[in-house]
């Protein structure tokens, strides 16, 4: 009995130490990245290339998912609103739900699954093939050369993708309400814009700044500490996506509580 208790305590303690170490490694990499952002030379082409990969190449999947989210949200809301004869309020619900929560979170999860995994696999492959060690041998700082462009690209492109996803999601709700439920186009648009406030848009975009940083930091950290060859790259990629998802949802919960309950 005592041995089982000791074993359980050891296992719990090991997990706590691991999580504390992980948060410390993320924090250390974050501050290193902030430092190297302001140290020349500034490689604009590398930043623009990463922005193109993260932003432009993610547009098709973001468009598809955001459109269907808007359609599904309008259909599900209509199911209940028709019972109350309140179909005109579907526009409010769709717009607020997408701009406040669904747009930022769904877009960030898509980017984390698509691009976060990609940068982890790329940096992990560089790590196990000793290319990162070669950079240090050539007096090139790996954080400056590898992490900074990806960090800046994620930080700026995730909010841009979110604004695009918000628009596409609202269009999806518009098509259902106008062509399926018979709501006038002008009424739908008026209800949408009347329900949205500047705070709704800005808080959603602010959250995506944080989400972009989380995706970049987790992806780069997991890539740069990969071990064990090809198998290690696969494990690091999986862990990167799972960790990013958890941290994005946790951060969203915290900021939602702050923005809408502590500072309404």
mmCIF file of C-alpha atoms in Angstrom:
data_model
loop_
_atom_site.group_PDB
_atom_site.id
_atom_site.type_symbol
_atom_site.label_atom_id
_atom_site.label_comp_id
_atom_site.label_asym_id
_atom_site.label_seq_id
_atom_site.Cartn_x
_atom_site.Cartn_y
_atom_site.Cartn_z
ATOM 1 C CA UNK A 1 0.000 0.000 0.000
ATOM 2 C CA UNK A 2 2.753 2.414 1.012
ATOM 3 C CA UNK A 3 4.704 1.516 -2.130
ATOM 4 C CA UNK A 4 1.681 2.298 -4.310
ATOM 5 C CA UNK A 5 1.217 5.677 -2.619
ATOM 6 C CA UNK A 6 4.908 6.504 -3.088
ATOM 7 C CA UNK A 7 4.746 5.449 -6.739
ATOM 8 C CA UNK A 8 1.660 7.589 -7.331
ATOM 9 C CA UNK A 9 3.234 10.606 -5.615
ATOM 10 C CA UNK A 10 6.387 10.142 -7.683
ATOM 11 C CA UNK A 11 4.379 10.026 -10.900
ATOM 12 C CA UNK A 12 2.374 13.147 -9.991
ATOM 13 C CA UNK A 13 5.521 14.976 -8.943
ATOM 14 C CA UNK A 14 7.251 14.059 -12.196
ATOM 15 C CA UNK A 15 4.375 15.457 -14.225
ATOM 16 C CA UNK A 16 4.345 18.688 -12.202
ATOM 17 C CA UNK A 17 8.096 19.132 -12.672
ATOM 18 C CA UNK A 18 7.727 18.442 -16.408
ATOM 19 C CA UNK A 19 4.979 21.063 -16.826
ATOM 20 C CA UNK A 20 6.926 23.661 -14.849
ATOM 21 C CA UNK A 21 10.008 22.965 -16.950
ATOM 22 C CA UNK A 22 7.935 23.217 -20.144
ATOM 23 C CA UNK A 23 6.446 26.572 -19.166
ATOM 24 C CA UNK A 24 9.938 27.788 -18.270
ATOM 25 C CA UNK A 25 11.314 26.682 -21.643
ATOM 26 C CA UNK A 26 8.452 28.423 -23.480
ATOM 27 C CA UNK A 27 8.989 31.616 -21.477
ATOM 28 C CA UNK A 28 12.734 31.569 -22.069
ATOM 29 C CA UNK A 29 12.300 31.072 -25.815
ATOM 30 C CA UNK A 30 9.669 33.845 -25.913
ATOM 31 C CA UNK A 31 11.967 36.427 -24.331
ATOM 32 C CA UNK A 32 14.888 35.335 -26.493
ATOM 33 C CA UNK A 33 12.679 35.827 -29.547
ATOM 34 C CA UNK A 34 11.599 39.295 -28.385
ATOM 35 C CA UNK A 35 15.255 40.238 -27.925
ATOM 36 C CA UNK A 36 16.364 39.032 -31.364
ATOM 37 C CA UNK A 37 13.458 40.744 -33.135
ATOM 38 C CA UNK A 38 15.162 44.115 -32.612
ATOM 39 C CA UNK A 39 18.710 42.988 -33.443
ATOM 40 C CA UNK A 40 19.814 43.568 -37.073
ATOM 41 C CA UNK A 41 20.070 42.327 -39.738
ATOM 42 C CA UNK A 42 16.350 42.187 -40.487
ATOM 43 C CA UNK A 43 15.510 39.479 -43.035
ATOM 44 C CA UNK A 44 12.265 40.744 -44.546
ATOM 45 C CA UNK A 45 12.190 38.093 -47.236
ATOM 46 C CA UNK A 46 12.200 35.286 -44.686
ATOM 47 C CA UNK A 47 9.334 36.918 -42.785
ATOM 48 C CA UNK A 48 7.315 37.491 -45.967
ATOM 49 C CA UNK A 49 7.878 33.909 -47.082
ATOM 50 C CA UNK A 50 6.597 32.566 -43.764
ATOM 51 C CA UNK A 51 3.657 34.986 -43.903
ATOM 52 C CA UNK A 52 2.767 33.682 -47.361
ATOM 53 C CA UNK A 53 2.911 30.052 -46.190
ATOM 54 C CA UNK A 54 0.864 30.736 -43.050
ATOM 55 C CA UNK A 55 -1.581 33.252 -44.501
ATOM 56 C CA UNK A 56 -2.141 32.849 -48.220
ATOM 57 C CA UNK A 57 -1.785 29.074 -48.359
ATOM 58 C CA UNK A 58 -4.216 28.678 -45.443
ATOM 59 C CA UNK A 59 -6.990 30.673 -47.147
ATOM 60 C CA UNK A 60 -8.734 27.717 -48.861
ATOM 61 C CA UNK A 61 -9.181 25.606 -45.731
ATOM 62 C CA UNK A 62 -10.043 28.640 -43.580
ATOM 63 C CA UNK A 63 -12.640 29.710 -46.153
ATOM 64 C CA UNK A 64 -14.224 26.273 -46.259
ATOM 65 C CA UNK A 65 -14.408 25.780 -42.502
ATOM 66 C CA UNK A 66 -15.567 29.336 -41.745
ATOM 67 C CA UNK A 67 -18.308 29.162 -44.361
ATOM 68 C CA UNK A 68 -19.680 25.890 -43.009
ATOM 69 C CA UNK A 69 -19.466 27.186 -39.439
ATOM 70 C CA UNK A 70 -21.630 30.162 -40.440
ATOM 71 C CA UNK A 71 -24.106 27.905 -42.239
ATOM 72 C CA UNK A 72 -24.347 25.412 -39.378
ATOM 73 C CA UNK A 73 -24.693 28.146 -36.762
ATOM 74 C CA UNK A 74 -27.520 29.798 -38.719
ATOM 75 C CA UNK A 75 -29.339 26.486 -39.218
ATOM 76 C CA UNK A 76 -29.032 25.425 -35.594
ATOM 77 C CA UNK A 77 -30.117 28.848 -34.348
ATOM 78 C CA UNK A 78 -33.060 28.910 -36.755
ATOM 79 C CA UNK A 79 -34.307 25.612 -35.320
ATOM 80 C CA UNK A 80 -34.998 27.277 -31.980
ATOM 81 C CA UNK A 81 -35.736 30.815 -33.149
ATOM 82 C CA UNK A 82 -38.528 29.667 -35.469
ATOM 83 C CA UNK A 83 -40.361 28.269 -32.442
ATOM 84 C CA UNK A 84 -40.215 31.743 -30.886
ATOM 85 C CA UNK A 85 -40.950 33.587 -34.150
ATOM 86 C CA UNK A 86 -37.671 35.470 -33.692
ATOM 87 C CA UNK A 87 -35.835 34.625 -36.902
ATOM 88 C CA UNK A 88 -34.602 38.211 -37.321
ATOM 89 C CA UNK A 89 -32.296 37.737 -34.320
ATOM 90 C CA UNK A 90 -30.383 34.945 -36.023
ATOM 91 C CA UNK A 91 -28.157 37.586 -37.642
ATOM 92 C CA UNK A 92 -27.172 38.940 -34.204
ATOM 93 C CA UNK A 93 -26.356 35.504 -32.858
ATOM 94 C CA UNK A 94 -24.343 34.460 -35.897
ATOM 95 C CA UNK A 95 -22.340 37.696 -36.026
ATOM 96 C CA UNK A 96 -21.543 37.849 -32.306
ATOM 97 C CA UNK A 97 -20.747 34.141 -31.995
ATOM 98 C CA UNK A 98 -18.370 34.195 -34.943
ATOM 99 C CA UNK A 99 -16.626 37.497 -34.215
ATOM 100 C CA UNK A 100 -16.242 36.943 -30.473
ATOM 101 C CA UNK A 101 -15.395 33.251 -30.275
ATOM 102 C CA UNK A 102 -15.785 30.911 -33.208
ATOM 103 C CA UNK A 103 -13.818 32.957 -35.742
ATOM 104 C CA UNK A 104 -10.701 33.490 -33.580
ATOM 105 C CA UNK A 105 -10.674 30.015 -32.029
ATOM 106 C CA UNK A 106 -11.483 27.948 -35.126
ATOM 107 C CA UNK A 107 -9.009 29.895 -37.278
ATOM 108 C CA UNK A 108 -6.258 29.504 -34.683
ATOM 109 C CA UNK A 109 -6.901 25.776 -34.353
ATOM 110 C CA UNK A 110 -6.753 25.381 -38.132
ATOM 111 C CA UNK A 111 -3.474 27.289 -38.316
ATOM 112 C CA UNK A 112 -2.057 25.300 -35.400
ATOM 113 C CA UNK A 113 -2.987 21.999 -37.052
ATOM 114 C CA UNK A 114 -1.734 22.989 -40.480
ATOM 115 C CA UNK A 115 1.197 25.373 -39.964
ATOM 116 C CA UNK A 116 2.193 24.673 -36.361
ATOM 117 C CA UNK A 117 2.706 21.012 -37.190
ATOM 118 C CA UNK A 118 4.626 21.958 -40.340
ATOM 119 C CA UNK A 119 7.144 24.184 -38.558
ATOM 120 C CA UNK A 120 7.649 21.568 -35.842
ATOM 121 C CA UNK A 121 8.361 18.906 -38.455
ATOM 122 C CA UNK A 122 10.668 21.263 -40.366
ATOM 123 C CA UNK A 123 12.681 22.378 -37.340
ATOM 124 C CA UNK A 124 12.623 18.867 -35.885
ATOM 125 C CA UNK A 125 14.137 17.475 -39.060
ATOM 126 C CA UNK A 126 16.791 20.190 -38.964
ATOM 127 C CA UNK A 127 17.521 19.298 -35.348
ATOM 128 C CA UNK A 128 17.912 15.542 -35.816
ATOM 129 C CA UNK A 129 20.050 16.048 -38.951
ATOM 130 C CA UNK A 130 22.249 18.517 -37.004
ATOM 131 C CA UNK A 131 21.494 21.459 -39.293
ATOM 132 C CA UNK A 132 20.720 23.654 -36.272
ATOM 133 C CA UNK A 133 24.107 22.732 -34.790
ATOM 134 C CA UNK A 134 25.671 23.700 -38.109
ATOM 135 C CA UNK A 135 24.032 27.143 -37.873
ATOM 136 C CA UNK A 136 25.612 27.672 -34.463
ATOM 137 C CA UNK A 137 28.967 26.567 -35.871
ATOM 138 C CA UNK A 138 28.618 29.262 -38.554
ATOM 139 C CA UNK A 139 27.906 31.867 -35.841
ATOM 140 C CA UNK A 140 24.231 32.195 -36.883
ATOM 141 C CA UNK A 141 21.849 32.328 -33.929
ATOM 142 C CA UNK A 142 19.108 29.711 -34.437
ATOM 143 C CA UNK A 143 16.492 31.833 -32.656
ATOM 144 C CA UNK A 144 17.223 34.818 -34.884
ATOM 145 C CA UNK A 145 17.412 32.771 -38.067
ATOM 146 C CA UNK A 146 14.607 30.245 -37.507
ATOM 147 C CA UNK A 147 12.241 31.408 -34.777
ATOM 148 C CA UNK A 148 11.906 35.177 -35.294
ATOM 149 C CA UNK A 149 10.511 35.043 -38.879
ATOM 150 C CA UNK A 150 7.969 32.392 -37.913
ATOM 151 C CA UNK A 151 6.999 34.222 -34.716
ATOM 152 C CA UNK A 152 6.345 37.496 -36.554
ATOM 153 C CA UNK A 153 4.483 35.748 -39.378
ATOM 154 C CA UNK A 154 2.163 33.887 -36.993
ATOM 155 C CA UNK A 155 1.581 36.969 -34.835
ATOM 156 C CA UNK A 156 0.448 39.121 -37.755
ATOM 157 C CA UNK A 157 -1.169 36.600 -40.085
ATOM 158 C CA UNK A 158 -3.484 34.831 -37.622
ATOM 159 C CA UNK A 159 -5.461 38.073 -36.954
ATOM 160 C CA UNK A 160 -5.657 38.721 -40.722
ATOM 161 C CA UNK A 161 -6.964 35.200 -41.331
ATOM 162 C CA UNK A 162 -9.434 35.663 -38.483
ATOM 163 C CA UNK A 163 -10.898 38.828 -40.015
ATOM 164 C CA UNK A 164 -11.298 36.965 -43.283
ATOM 165 C CA UNK A 165 -12.889 33.976 -41.514
ATOM 166 C CA UNK A 166 -15.325 36.273 -39.685
ATOM 167 C CA UNK A 167 -16.470 37.743 -42.983
ATOM 168 C CA UNK A 168 -16.855 34.343 -44.661
ATOM 169 C CA UNK A 169 -18.777 32.949 -41.671
ATOM 170 C CA UNK A 170 -21.187 35.869 -41.692
ATOM 171 C CA UNK A 171 -21.688 35.364 -45.437
ATOM 172 C CA UNK A 172 -22.555 31.712 -44.763
ATOM 173 C CA UNK A 173 -25.200 32.784 -42.238
ATOM 174 C CA UNK A 174 -26.464 35.403 -44.698
ATOM 175 C CA UNK A 175 -27.083 32.814 -47.418
ATOM 176 C CA UNK A 176 -29.111 30.599 -45.094
ATOM 177 C CA UNK A 177 -31.163 33.443 -43.630
ATOM 178 C CA UNK A 178 -31.893 35.190 -46.919
ATOM 179 C CA UNK A 179 -32.372 32.247 -49.277
ATOM 180 C CA UNK A 180 -33.685 29.605 -46.868
ATOM 181 C CA UNK A 181 -35.528 31.491 -44.118
ATOM 182 C CA UNK A 182 -36.805 34.383 -46.225
ATOM 183 C CA UNK A 183 -35.266 37.207 -44.185
ATOM 184 C CA UNK A 184 -34.724 40.358 -46.225
ATOM 185 C CA UNK A 185 -31.130 41.042 -47.169
ATOM 186 C CA UNK A 186 -31.204 44.629 -45.863
ATOM 187 C CA UNK A 187 -32.677 43.484 -42.539
ATOM 188 C CA UNK A 188 -30.022 40.802 -42.094
ATOM 189 C CA UNK A 189 -27.204 43.274 -42.774
ATOM 190 C CA UNK A 190 -28.694 45.921 -40.498
ATOM 191 C CA UNK A 191 -29.134 43.444 -37.639
ATOM 192 C CA UNK A 192 -25.593 42.186 -38.126
ATOM 193 C CA UNK A 193 -23.905 45.586 -38.025
ATOM 194 C CA UNK A 194 -26.169 46.911 -35.259
ATOM 195 C CA UNK A 195 -25.280 43.991 -33.003
ATOM 196 C CA UNK A 196 -21.507 44.278 -33.460
ATOM 197 C CA UNK A 197 -19.524 46.751 -31.395
ATOM 198 C CA UNK A 198 -15.907 47.805 -31.722
ATOM 199 C CA UNK A 199 -15.123 45.888 -28.541
ATOM 200 C CA UNK A 200 -16.390 42.636 -30.028
ATOM 201 C CA UNK A 201 -14.051 42.925 -33.007
ATOM 202 C CA UNK A 202 -10.977 44.227 -31.169
ATOM 203 C CA UNK A 203 -11.106 41.683 -28.343
ATOM 204 C CA UNK A 204 -11.410 38.843 -30.840
ATOM 205 C CA UNK A 205 -8.417 40.124 -32.802
ATOM 206 C CA UNK A 206 -6.397 40.681 -29.629
ATOM 207 C CA UNK A 207 -6.949 37.066 -28.648
ATOM 208 C CA UNK A 208 -5.672 35.926 -32.047
ATOM 209 C CA UNK A 209 -2.430 37.849 -31.468
ATOM 210 C CA UNK A 210 -1.885 35.731 -28.360
ATOM 211 C CA UNK A 211 -2.972 32.558 -30.158
ATOM 212 C CA UNK A 212 -0.487 33.248 -32.963
ATOM 213 C CA UNK A 213 2.323 33.676 -30.440
ATOM 214 C CA UNK A 214 1.331 30.437 -28.718
ATOM 215 C CA UNK A 215 1.363 28.471 -31.983
ATOM 216 C CA UNK A 216 4.756 29.887 -32.988
ATOM 217 C CA UNK A 217 6.389 29.329 -29.606
ATOM 218 C CA UNK A 218 5.092 25.788 -29.114
ATOM 219 C CA UNK A 219 5.888 24.757 -32.691
ATOM 220 C CA UNK A 220 9.419 26.159 -32.592
ATOM 221 C CA UNK A 221 10.168 24.840 -29.098
ATOM 222 C CA UNK A 222 9.043 21.305 -29.910
ATOM 223 C CA UNK A 223 10.984 21.393 -33.178
ATOM 224 C CA UNK A 224 14.221 22.640 -31.626
ATOM 225 C CA UNK A 225 14.203 20.062 -28.820
ATOM 226 C CA UNK A 226 13.346 17.058 -31.020
ATOM 227 C CA UNK A 227 15.350 13.872 -30.434
ATOM 228 C CA UNK A 228 15.267 10.344 -31.750
ATOM 229 C CA UNK A 229 15.358 10.618 -35.529
ATOM 230 C CA UNK A 230 12.240 10.261 -37.682
ATOM 231 C CA UNK A 231 10.199 8.777 -34.835
ATOM 232 C CA UNK A 232 11.115 11.731 -32.646
ATOM 233 C CA UNK A 233 9.975 14.164 -35.329
ATOM 234 C CA UNK A 234 6.579 12.453 -35.468
ATOM 235 C CA UNK A 235 6.181 12.551 -31.682
ATOM 236 C CA UNK A 236 7.240 16.211 -31.525
ATOM 237 C CA UNK A 237 4.745 17.136 -34.258
ATOM 238 C CA UNK A 238 1.879 15.398 -32.470
ATOM 239 C CA UNK A 239 2.816 16.954 -29.131
ATOM 240 C CA UNK A 240 3.082 20.385 -30.743
ATOM 241 C CA UNK A 241 -0.452 20.247 -32.161
ATOM 242 C CA UNK A 242 -2.002 18.869 -28.960
ATOM 243 C CA UNK A 243 -0.208 21.404 -26.750
ATOM 244 C CA UNK A 244 -1.152 24.290 -29.037
ATOM 245 C CA UNK A 245 -4.813 23.236 -28.993
ATOM 246 C CA UNK A 246 -4.893 23.020 -25.203
ATOM 247 C CA UNK A 247 -3.126 26.358 -24.680
ATOM 248 C CA UNK A 248 -5.328 28.123 -27.241
ATOM 249 C CA UNK A 249 -8.529 26.913 -25.552
ATOM 250 C CA UNK A 250 -7.151 27.744 -22.093
ATOM 251 C CA UNK A 251 -6.046 31.231 -23.196
ATOM 252 C CA UNK A 252 -9.420 31.823 -24.837
ATOM 253 C CA UNK A 253 -11.188 30.912 -21.607
ATOM 254 C CA UNK A 254 -9.004 33.304 -19.594
ATOM 255 C CA UNK A 255 -9.343 36.256 -21.972
ATOM 256 C CA UNK A 256 -13.085 35.722 -22.410
ATOM 257 C CA UNK A 257 -13.504 35.889 -18.642
ATOM 258 C CA UNK A 258 -11.373 39.045 -18.496
ATOM 259 C CA UNK A 259 -13.010 40.891 -21.390
ATOM 260 C CA UNK A 260 -16.660 40.041 -20.795
ATOM 261 C CA UNK A 261 -16.912 39.564 -17.033
ATOM 262 C CA UNK A 262 -14.122 41.469 -15.265
ATOM 263 C CA UNK A 263 -14.032 44.408 -17.722
ATOM 264 C CA UNK A 264 -17.484 44.293 -19.397
#
